[in-house]
XYZ file of C-alpha atoms in Angstrom:
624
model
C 0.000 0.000 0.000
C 2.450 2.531 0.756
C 4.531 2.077 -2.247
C 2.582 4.014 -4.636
C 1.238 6.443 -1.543
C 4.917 7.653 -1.220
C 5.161 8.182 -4.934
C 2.306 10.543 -4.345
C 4.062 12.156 -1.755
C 7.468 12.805 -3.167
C 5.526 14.500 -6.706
C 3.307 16.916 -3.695
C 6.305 18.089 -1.999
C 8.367 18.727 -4.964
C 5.404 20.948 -5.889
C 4.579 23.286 -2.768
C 8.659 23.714 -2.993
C 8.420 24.928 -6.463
C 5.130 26.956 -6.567
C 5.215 28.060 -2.787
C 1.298 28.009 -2.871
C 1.362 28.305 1.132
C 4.507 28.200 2.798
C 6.799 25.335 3.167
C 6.482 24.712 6.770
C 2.790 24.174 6.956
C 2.514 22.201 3.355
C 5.029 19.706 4.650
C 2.931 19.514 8.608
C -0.042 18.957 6.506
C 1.265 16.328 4.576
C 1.859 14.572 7.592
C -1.184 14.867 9.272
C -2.778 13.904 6.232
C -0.102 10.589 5.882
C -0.996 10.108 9.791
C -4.760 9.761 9.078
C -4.404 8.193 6.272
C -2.206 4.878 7.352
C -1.963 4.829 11.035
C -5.036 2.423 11.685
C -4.719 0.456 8.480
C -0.914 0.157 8.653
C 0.701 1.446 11.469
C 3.591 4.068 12.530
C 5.359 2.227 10.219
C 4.173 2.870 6.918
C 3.237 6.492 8.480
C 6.883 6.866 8.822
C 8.124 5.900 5.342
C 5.456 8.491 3.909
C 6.847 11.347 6.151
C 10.591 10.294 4.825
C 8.914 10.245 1.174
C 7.933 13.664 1.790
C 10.951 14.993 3.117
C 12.996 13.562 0.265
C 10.146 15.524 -2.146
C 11.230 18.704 -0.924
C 14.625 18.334 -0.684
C 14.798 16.273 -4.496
C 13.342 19.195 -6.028
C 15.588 19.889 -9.536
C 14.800 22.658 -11.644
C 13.739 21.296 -15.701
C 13.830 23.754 -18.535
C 11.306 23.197 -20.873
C 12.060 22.910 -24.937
C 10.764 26.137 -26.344
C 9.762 24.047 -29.029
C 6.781 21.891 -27.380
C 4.827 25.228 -27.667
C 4.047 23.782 -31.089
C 4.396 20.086 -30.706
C 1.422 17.851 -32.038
C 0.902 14.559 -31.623
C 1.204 11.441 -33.659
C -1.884 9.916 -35.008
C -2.055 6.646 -33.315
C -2.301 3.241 -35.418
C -5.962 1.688 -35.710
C -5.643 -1.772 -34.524
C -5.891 -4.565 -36.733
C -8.596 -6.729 -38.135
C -10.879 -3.739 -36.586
C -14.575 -4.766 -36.976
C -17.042 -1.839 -38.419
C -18.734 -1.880 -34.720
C -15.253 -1.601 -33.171
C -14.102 1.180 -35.479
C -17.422 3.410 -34.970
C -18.919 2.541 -31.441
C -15.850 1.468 -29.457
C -12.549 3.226 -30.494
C -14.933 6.132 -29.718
C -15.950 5.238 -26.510
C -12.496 4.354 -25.598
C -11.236 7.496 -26.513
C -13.832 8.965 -24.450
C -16.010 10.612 -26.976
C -19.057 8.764 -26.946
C -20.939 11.780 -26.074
C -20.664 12.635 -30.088
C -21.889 9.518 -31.117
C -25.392 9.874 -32.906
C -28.141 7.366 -32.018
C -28.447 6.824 -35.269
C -24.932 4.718 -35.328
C -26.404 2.643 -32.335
C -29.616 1.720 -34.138
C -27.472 0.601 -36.986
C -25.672 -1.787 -35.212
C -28.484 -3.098 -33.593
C -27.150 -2.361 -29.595
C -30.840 -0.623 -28.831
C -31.739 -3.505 -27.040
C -28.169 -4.127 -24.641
C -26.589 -6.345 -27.102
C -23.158 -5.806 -27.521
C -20.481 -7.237 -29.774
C -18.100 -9.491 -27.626
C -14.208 -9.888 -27.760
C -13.314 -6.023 -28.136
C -10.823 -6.164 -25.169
C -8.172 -7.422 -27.418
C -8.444 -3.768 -29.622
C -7.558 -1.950 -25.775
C -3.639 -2.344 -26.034
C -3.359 -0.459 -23.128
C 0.392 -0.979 -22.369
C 0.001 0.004 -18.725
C 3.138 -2.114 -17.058
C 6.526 -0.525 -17.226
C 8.376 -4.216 -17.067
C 6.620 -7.296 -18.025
C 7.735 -10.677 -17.590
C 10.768 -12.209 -20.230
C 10.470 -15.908 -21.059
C 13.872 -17.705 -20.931
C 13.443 -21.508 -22.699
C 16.296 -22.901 -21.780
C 15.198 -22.524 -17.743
C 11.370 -23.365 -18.585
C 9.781 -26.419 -17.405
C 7.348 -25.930 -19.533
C 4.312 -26.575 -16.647
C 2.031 -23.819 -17.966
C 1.529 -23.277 -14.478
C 2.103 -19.042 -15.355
C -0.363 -19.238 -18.150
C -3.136 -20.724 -15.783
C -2.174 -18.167 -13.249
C -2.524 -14.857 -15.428
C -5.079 -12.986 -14.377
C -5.499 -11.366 -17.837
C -4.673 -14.213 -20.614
C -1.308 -11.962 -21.535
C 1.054 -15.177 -21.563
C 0.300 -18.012 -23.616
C 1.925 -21.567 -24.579
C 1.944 -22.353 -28.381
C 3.123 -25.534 -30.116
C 4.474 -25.242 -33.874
C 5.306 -27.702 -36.099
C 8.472 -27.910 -37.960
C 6.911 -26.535 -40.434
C 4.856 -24.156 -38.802
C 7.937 -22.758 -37.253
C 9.403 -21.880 -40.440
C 6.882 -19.850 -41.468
C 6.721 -17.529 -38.303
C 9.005 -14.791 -37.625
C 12.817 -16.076 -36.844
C 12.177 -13.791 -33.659
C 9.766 -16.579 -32.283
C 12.293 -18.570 -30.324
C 11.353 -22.053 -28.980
C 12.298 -24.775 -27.495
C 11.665 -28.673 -28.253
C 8.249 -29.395 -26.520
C 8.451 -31.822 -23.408
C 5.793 -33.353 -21.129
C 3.111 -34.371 -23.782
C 3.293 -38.184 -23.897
C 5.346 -40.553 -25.422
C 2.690 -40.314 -28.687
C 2.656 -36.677 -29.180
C 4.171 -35.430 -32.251
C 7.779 -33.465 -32.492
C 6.036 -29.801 -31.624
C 8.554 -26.962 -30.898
C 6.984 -24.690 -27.627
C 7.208 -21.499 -26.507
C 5.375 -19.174 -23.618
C 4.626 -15.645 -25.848
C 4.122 -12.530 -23.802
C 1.200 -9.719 -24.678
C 3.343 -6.627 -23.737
C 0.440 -4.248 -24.464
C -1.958 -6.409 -22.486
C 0.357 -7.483 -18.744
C -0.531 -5.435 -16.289
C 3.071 -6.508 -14.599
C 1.458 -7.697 -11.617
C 4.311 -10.525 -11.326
C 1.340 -13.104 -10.179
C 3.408 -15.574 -13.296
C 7.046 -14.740 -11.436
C 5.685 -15.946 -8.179
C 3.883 -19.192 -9.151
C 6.906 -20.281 -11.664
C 8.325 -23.380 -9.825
C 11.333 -22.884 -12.318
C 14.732 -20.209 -11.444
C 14.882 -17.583 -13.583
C 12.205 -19.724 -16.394
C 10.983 -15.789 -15.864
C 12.251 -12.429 -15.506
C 11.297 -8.949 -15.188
C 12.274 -6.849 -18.249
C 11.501 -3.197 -18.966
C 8.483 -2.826 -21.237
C 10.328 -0.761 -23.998
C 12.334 -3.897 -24.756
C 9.680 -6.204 -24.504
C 7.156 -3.986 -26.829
C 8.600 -5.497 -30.150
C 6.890 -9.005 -29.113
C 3.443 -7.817 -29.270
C 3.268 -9.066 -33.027
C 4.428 -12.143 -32.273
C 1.703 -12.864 -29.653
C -1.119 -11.190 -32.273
C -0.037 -13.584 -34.919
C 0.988 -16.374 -33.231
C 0.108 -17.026 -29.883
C -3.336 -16.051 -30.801
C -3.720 -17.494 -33.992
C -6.066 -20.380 -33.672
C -5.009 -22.634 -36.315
C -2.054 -22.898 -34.325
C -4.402 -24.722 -31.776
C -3.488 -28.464 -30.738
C -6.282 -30.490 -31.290
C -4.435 -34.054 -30.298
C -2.559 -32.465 -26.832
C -5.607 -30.162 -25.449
C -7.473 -31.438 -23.261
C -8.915 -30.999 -19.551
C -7.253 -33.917 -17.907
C -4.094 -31.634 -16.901
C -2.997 -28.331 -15.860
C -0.460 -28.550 -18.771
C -2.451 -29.369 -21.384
C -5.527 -27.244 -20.802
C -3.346 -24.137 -20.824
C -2.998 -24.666 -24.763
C -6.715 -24.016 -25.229
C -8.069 -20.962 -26.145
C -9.031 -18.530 -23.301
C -12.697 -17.203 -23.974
C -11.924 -14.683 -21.200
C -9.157 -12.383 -22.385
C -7.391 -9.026 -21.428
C -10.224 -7.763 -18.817
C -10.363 -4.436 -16.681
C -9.616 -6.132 -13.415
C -7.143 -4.823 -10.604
C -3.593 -6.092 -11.706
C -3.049 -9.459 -9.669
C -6.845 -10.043 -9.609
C -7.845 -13.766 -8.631
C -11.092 -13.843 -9.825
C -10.513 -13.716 -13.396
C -7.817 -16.629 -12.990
C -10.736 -19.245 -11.819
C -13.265 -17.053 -14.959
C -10.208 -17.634 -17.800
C -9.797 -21.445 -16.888
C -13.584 -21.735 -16.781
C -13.739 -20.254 -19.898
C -10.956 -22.283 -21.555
C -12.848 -25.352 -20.426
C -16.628 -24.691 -21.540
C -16.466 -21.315 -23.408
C -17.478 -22.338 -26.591
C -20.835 -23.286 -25.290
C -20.817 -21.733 -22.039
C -23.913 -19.062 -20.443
C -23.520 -16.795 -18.067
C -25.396 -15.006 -15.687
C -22.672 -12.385 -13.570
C -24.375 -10.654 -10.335
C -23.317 -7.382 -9.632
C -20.226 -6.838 -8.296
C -16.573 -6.928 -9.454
C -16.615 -9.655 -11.845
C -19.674 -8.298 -13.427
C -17.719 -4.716 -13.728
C -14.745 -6.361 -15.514
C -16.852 -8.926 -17.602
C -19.023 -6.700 -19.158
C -17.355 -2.713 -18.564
C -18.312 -1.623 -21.859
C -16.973 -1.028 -24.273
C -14.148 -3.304 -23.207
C -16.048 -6.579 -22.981
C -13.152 -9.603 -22.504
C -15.468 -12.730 -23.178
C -14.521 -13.315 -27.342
C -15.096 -15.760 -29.563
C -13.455 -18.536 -31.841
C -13.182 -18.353 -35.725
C -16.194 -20.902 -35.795
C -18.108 -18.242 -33.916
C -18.573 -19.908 -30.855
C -18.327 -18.385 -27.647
C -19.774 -17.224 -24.097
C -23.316 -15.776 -23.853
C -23.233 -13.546 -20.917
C -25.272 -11.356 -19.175
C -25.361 -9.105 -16.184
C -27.718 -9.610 -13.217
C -28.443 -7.823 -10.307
C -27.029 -9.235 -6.389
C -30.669 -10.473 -5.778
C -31.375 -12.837 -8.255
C -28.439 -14.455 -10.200
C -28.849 -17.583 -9.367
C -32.491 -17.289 -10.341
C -31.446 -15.411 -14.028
C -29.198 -18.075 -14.813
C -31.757 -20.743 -13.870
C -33.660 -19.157 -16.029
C -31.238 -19.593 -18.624
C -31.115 -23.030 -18.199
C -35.035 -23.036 -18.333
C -35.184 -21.219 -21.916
C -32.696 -23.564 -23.718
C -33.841 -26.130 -22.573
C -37.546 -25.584 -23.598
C -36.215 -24.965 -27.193
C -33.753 -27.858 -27.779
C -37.046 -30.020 -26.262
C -38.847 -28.609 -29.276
C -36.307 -29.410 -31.359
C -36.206 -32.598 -30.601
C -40.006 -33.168 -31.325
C -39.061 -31.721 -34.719
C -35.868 -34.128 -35.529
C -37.718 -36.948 -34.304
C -40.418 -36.084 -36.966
C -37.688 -35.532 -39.998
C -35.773 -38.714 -39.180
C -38.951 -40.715 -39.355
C -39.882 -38.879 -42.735
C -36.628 -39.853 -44.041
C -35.257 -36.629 -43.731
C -31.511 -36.306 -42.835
C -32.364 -39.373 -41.498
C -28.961 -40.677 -40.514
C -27.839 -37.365 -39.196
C -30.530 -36.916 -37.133
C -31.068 -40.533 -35.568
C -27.088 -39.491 -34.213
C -28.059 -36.454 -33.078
C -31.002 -37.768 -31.060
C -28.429 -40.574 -29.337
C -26.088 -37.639 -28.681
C -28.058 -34.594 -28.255
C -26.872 -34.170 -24.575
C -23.472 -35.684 -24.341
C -20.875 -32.863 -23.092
C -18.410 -34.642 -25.745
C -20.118 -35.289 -28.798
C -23.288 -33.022 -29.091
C -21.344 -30.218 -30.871
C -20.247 -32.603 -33.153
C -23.912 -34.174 -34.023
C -25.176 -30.944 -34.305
C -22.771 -29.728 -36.883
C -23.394 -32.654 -38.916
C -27.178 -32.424 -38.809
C -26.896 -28.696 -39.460
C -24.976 -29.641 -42.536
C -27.600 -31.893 -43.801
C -30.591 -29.808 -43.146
C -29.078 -26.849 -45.257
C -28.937 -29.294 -48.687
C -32.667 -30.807 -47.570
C -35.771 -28.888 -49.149
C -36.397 -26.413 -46.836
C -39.754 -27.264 -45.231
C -41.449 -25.331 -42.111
C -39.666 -28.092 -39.821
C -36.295 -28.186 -41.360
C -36.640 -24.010 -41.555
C -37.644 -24.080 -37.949
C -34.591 -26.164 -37.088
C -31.927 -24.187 -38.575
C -33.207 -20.987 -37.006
C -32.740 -22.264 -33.862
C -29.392 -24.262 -34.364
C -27.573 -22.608 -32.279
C -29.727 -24.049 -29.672
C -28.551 -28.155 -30.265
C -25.344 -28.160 -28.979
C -26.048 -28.739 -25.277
C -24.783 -25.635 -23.238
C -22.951 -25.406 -19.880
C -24.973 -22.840 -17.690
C -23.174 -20.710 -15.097
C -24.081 -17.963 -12.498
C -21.097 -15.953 -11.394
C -20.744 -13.647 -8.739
C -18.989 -12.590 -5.299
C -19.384 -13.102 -1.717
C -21.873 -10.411 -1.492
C -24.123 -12.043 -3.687
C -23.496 -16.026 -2.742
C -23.381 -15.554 1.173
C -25.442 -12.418 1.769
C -27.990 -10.858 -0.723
C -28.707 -13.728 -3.293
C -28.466 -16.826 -0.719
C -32.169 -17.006 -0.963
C -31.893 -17.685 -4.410
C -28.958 -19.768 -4.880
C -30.730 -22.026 -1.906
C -33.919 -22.327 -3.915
C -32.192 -23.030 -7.260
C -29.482 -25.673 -5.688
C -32.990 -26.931 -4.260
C -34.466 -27.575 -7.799
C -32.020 -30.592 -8.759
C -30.871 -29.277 -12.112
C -28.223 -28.994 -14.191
C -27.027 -25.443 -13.093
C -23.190 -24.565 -12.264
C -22.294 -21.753 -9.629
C -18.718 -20.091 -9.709
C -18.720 -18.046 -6.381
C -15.697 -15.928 -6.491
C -14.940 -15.461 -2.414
C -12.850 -12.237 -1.242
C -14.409 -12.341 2.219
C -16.164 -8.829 1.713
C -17.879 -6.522 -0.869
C -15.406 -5.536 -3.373
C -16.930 -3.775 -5.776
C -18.662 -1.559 -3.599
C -15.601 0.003 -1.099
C -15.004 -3.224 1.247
C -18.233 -3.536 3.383
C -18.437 -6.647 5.499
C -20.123 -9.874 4.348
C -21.223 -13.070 6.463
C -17.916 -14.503 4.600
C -16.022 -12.112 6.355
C -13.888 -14.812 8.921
C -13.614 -13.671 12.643
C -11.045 -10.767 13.825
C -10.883 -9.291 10.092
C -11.793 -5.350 9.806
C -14.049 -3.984 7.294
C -16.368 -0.939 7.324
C -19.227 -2.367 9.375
C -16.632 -4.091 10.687
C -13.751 -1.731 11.829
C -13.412 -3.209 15.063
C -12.776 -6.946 13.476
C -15.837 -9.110 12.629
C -17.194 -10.993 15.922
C -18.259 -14.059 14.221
C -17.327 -16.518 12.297
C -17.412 -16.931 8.555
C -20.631 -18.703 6.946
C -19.990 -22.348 5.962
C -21.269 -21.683 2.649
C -19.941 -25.179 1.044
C -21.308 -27.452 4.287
C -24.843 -25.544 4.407
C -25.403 -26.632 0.418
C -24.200 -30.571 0.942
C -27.059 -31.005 3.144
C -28.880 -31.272 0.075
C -26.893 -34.674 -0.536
C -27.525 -34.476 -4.587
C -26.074 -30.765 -4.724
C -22.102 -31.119 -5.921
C -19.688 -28.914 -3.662
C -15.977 -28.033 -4.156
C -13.831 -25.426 -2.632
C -10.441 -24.616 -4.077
C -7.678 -21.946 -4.210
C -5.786 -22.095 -7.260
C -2.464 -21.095 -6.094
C -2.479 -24.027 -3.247
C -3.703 -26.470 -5.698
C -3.935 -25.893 -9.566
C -5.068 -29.423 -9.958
C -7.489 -29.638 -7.544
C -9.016 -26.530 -8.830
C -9.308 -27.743 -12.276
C -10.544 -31.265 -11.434
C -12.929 -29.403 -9.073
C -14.442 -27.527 -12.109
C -14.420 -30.417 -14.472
C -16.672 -32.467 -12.119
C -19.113 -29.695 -10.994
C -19.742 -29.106 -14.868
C -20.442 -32.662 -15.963
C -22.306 -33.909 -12.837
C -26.152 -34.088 -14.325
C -27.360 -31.725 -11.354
C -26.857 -28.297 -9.540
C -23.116 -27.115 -8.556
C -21.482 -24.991 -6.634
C -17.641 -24.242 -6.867
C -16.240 -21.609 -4.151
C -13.184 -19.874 -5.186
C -10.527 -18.549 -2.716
C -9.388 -14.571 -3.859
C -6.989 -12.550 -2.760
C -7.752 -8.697 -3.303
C -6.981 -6.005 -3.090
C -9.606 -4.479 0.128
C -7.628 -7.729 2.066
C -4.204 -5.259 1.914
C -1.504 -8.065 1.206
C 1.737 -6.623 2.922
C 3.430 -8.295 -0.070
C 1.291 -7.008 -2.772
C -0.866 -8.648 -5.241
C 1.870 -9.976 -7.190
C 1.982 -12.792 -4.806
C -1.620 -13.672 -4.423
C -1.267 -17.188 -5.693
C 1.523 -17.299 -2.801
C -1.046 -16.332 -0.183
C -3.361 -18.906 -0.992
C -1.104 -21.349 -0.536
C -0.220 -19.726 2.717
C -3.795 -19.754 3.826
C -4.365 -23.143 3.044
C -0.583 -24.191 4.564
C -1.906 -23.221 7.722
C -5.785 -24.173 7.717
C -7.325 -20.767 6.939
C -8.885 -21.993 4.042
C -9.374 -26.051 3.006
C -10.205 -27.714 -0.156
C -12.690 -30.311 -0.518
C -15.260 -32.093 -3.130
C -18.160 -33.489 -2.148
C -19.513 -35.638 -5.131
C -22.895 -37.040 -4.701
C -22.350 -39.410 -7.629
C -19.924 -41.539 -5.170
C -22.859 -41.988 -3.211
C -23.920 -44.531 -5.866
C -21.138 -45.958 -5.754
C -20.990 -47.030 -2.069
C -17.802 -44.208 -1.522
C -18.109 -41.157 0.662
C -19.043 -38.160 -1.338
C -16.800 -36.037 0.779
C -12.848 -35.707 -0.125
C -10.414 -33.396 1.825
C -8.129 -32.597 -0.866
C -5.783 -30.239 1.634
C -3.157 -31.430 3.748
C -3.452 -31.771 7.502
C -2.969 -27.797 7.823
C -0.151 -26.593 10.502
C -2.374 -24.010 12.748
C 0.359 -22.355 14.075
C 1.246 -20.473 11.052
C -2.206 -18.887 11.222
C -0.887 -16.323 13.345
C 1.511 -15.566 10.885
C -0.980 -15.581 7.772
C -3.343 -13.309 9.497
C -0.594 -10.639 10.371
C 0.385 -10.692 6.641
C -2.881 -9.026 5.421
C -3.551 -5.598 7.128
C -7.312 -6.258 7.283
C -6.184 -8.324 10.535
C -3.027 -6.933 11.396
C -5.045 -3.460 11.727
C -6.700 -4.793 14.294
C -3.951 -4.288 16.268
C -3.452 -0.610 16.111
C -6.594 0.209 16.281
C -7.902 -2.158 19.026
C -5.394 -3.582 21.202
C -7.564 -4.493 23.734
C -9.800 -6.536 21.733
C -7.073 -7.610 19.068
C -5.628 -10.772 20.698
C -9.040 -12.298 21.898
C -10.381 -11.676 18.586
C -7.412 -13.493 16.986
C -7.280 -16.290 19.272
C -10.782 -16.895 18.125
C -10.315 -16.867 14.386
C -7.597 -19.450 15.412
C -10.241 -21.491 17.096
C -12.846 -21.189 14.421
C -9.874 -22.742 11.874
C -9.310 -25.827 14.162
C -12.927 -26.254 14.405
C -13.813 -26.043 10.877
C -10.739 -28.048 9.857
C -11.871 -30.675 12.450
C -15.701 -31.111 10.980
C -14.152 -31.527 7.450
C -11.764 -34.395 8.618
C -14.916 -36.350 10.545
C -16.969 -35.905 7.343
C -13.741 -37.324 5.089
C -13.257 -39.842 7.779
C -17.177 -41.118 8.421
């Protein structure tokens, strides 16, 4: 926190000593009464310190720079239109982004049909926003070639590609690689590299932290790095570059060679939640919807005119949709509702055609496969194909309309905390109480983001937050253990950055169990004040499951059948008395402290408690 504070400070002093606005003495006391306010009860005489020293240094820094006569008449450079720019991009959101909407006529909306909220996806990747001043440099004779910094990124700015031999030659000689390793003895010869987005890292260092390899990556300054951005346009996101034979969701590794359908968002550099939305998205995105509550995910999903959810060259790709905190759960049920109504009427209709003799072959598959995760795109393509060279009759008419309807679709509601544990529980209880197929991705910070860090009932014991400031009294709702009372609802809690396996096999079973899920997602952010920034919040949920803050579990009612327990601890026994130590590394407990002190340690002592005690019900339920 105080890094960029002291910045602040040093550019405020240097300016009351040049312009003498009010005189030195009191600008530089004010300053310090305003750094005392400011970090004293968040950070402590500490941090208040450094700021004082940063303004001190301000003043006496100050150096004198003449200015070039001639930037009285210096213009700028027009700036490059990106490429492949789409007619909506060039006149609705180039505009926008240049923050001149205000000129836009409604007549260009109503020509692009947006009257109604629609809005054309994937224009994140035209905001080459070049924000980082070093970015991460890929070195391939130290890579392990894990993937594990691809699956970390919270933005989809570093990528692994595969190339042939011959696909290497025909790529820029700038395009290093290295042999590919780790795919199976089977694989083909592929040559591998991890490509940088320069324009799109927000140099958050969340990849540095989570390589396992020395010096696999290093920090570089942007200027140098800037000359890769081609190579990531043209290669790394070129999709017939795509590995049909090595992706696959089986592995960390090999599902980081998919295509991300979430790409080059908004969010807070070191975000988590867009990690757990990009792997989601790389796993079901070409047939995924979504309904977002309100919050921060919603803000950095669908901030228009930057909207990061794309789609492939077959024009596949995320529906998505806002929702309010209330009723999420309940909009995305109602998703599910609506397509499945249709592809119900389209199967009356196929049913009818194949017994006419119509397409009969294609659609007698596509009734045996209509609703298999696996092959249903590929039945529908096929039956799609025949129905265009049939005579087009009111049934085969009706069918194509609605074809984009009978490939079966992965439904998700997204949201926060807020919405999961507080203001849409009501409706995320009745819709996990419906038994149908319905996914929720519950993105957990432990308090309301979006909206300035208000306490919510996921808020753990002894952590401050406004309605909170003097630490939270009770403990954090058992979100997970409330919903397996259910018995057919499938639960899973993860953090990424303790487990990326567990995380991904987590999501992989919530979306093809035949019934309602819930996946809750461990993320670090920024209204928790890591001391050590957010470049290290995979690190800190490693930390917090280390030492039993936070435990990771599936509970599988399909094992049930199968005469198993449905509940798995997935964490190791945790060692509680690091939680000490976690707690005083995030200054929404360490606060406490200085603000407190005589309510601080019994406060803390009981957060410890409430670990040992929730870590104690989860082994009897793994054990039982």
């Amino acid at each position: 926190m105080g890094a960029g504070k002291r910045t602040n400070n040093i550019l405020q002093g240097a300016f009351f000593a040049l312009t003498k606005v009010i005189p030195m003495d009191l600008a530089i006391e004010d300053m310090k009464k305003n750094n005392y306010n400011s970090y004293f009860k968040k950070a402590g005489q500490k941090i208040v310190d450094m700021n004082n020293q940063a303004v001190d240094l301000g003043v006496q820094a100050t150096v004198k720079v003449e200015i070039p006569a001639a930037w009285a008449d210096a213009t700028d450079e027009p700036v490059a239109e990106p490429k492949n720019m789409t007619p909506f991009v060039r006149d609705i959101v180039m505009p926008l982004d240049k923050q001149q909407g205000d000129k836009l006529p409604v007549s260009v909306f109503q020509k692009y049909g947006v009257l109604d909220g629609t809005w054309e996806n994937g224009t994140s990747v035209y905001s080459k926003r070049g924000v980082a001043t070093k970015v991460p440099k890929w070195n391939p004779e130290a890579c392990i070639q894990c993937n594990r910094c691809s699956m970390c990124c919270p933005h989809a700015a570093i990528r692994p590609v595969l190339l042939t031999d011959e696909e290497k030659a025909g790529v820029p000689d700038s395009f290093v690689t290295a042999p590919a390793k780790g795919l199976g003895k089977d694989a083909p010869k592929y040559n591998f590299r991890m490509q940088l987005s320069p324009y799109d890292c927000l140099g958050c260092g969340v990849c540095l932290t989570a390589c396992p390899a020395k010096d696999a990556l290093t920090w570089a300054p942007f200027e140098e790095m800037k000359s890769e951005q081609p190579l990531f346009d043209d290669v790394a996101m070129n999709e017939t570059y795509l590995k049909k034979d090595v992706i696959n969701d089986k592995s960390v590794k090999n599902v980081q060679f998919a295509k991300p359908y979430f790409q080059f968002s908004a969010a807070c550099a070191g975000c988590a939640e867009t990690t757990y939305i990009k792997l989601l998205s790389q796993l079901f995105g070409d047939r995924m919807y979504v309904g977002n509550a309100a919050g921060c995910s919603s803000a950095i999903s669908g901030g228009a005119p930057i909207l990061p959810y794309c789609r492939d060259c077959k024009g596949h790709g995320p529906a998505w949709e806002h929702s309010l905190f209330e009723d999420n759960a309940e909009f995305a049920f109602g998703f599910y509702h609506a397509q499945d109504a249709i592809r119900k009427e389209l199967l009356i209709r196929i049913e009818a055609l194949k017994n006419a003799g119509v397409a009969a072959e294609e659609a007698a598959a596509y009734l045996a496969d209509w609703n298999d995760r696996e092959k249903s795109r590929e039945v529908s393509d096929a039956l799609i194909a025949a129905l265009e060279k049939a005579e087009q009759t009111d049934e085969v008419k009706y069918i194509l309309d609605n074809r984009e309807f009978l490939a079966k679709k992965s439904v998700w509601a997204i949201g926060g905390d807020g919405w999961a544990y507080d203001i849409g529980f009501g409706g995320i209880d009745h819709v996990m109480a419906q038994n149908q197929d319905v996914n929720l991705l519950v993105l957990d910070t432990e308090v309301y983001s979006n909206t300035g860090g208000q306490s919510s009932k996921a808020t753990p014991t002894s952590a401050t937050a406004k309605f909170a400031a003097s630490g939270k009294k009770v403990a954090k709702k058992d979100l997970g253990a409330i919903l397996m009372q259910y018995e057919y609802v499938y639960v899973a809690q993860v953090a990424m950055g303790a487990d990326q396996a567990q995380t991904l096999k987590a999501l992989r079973e919530a979306e093809s169990y035949d019934g309602p899920s819930i996946v809750i997602c461990y993320c670090p952010c920024l209204e928790q004040h890591i001391k050590a920034g957010m470049g290290t919040s995979q690190d800190e949920m490693k930390k917090a499951v280390e030492c039993g803050y936070w435990h990771l579990y599936r509970y599988d009612p399909r094992r049930i059948a199968e005469g198993k327990n449905p509940f798995q601890l997935d964490s190791k026994e945790p060692d509680t008395d690091k939680v000490m130590d976690f707690l005083m590394g995030e200054n929404r407990f360490a606060s406490l402290k200085n603000n407190f002190p005589d309510k601080a340690d019994a406060l803390y002592a009981k957060e410890v408690e409430d670990v040992k005690a929730r870590y104690a019900r989860y082994k009897k339920l793994a054990e039982d």
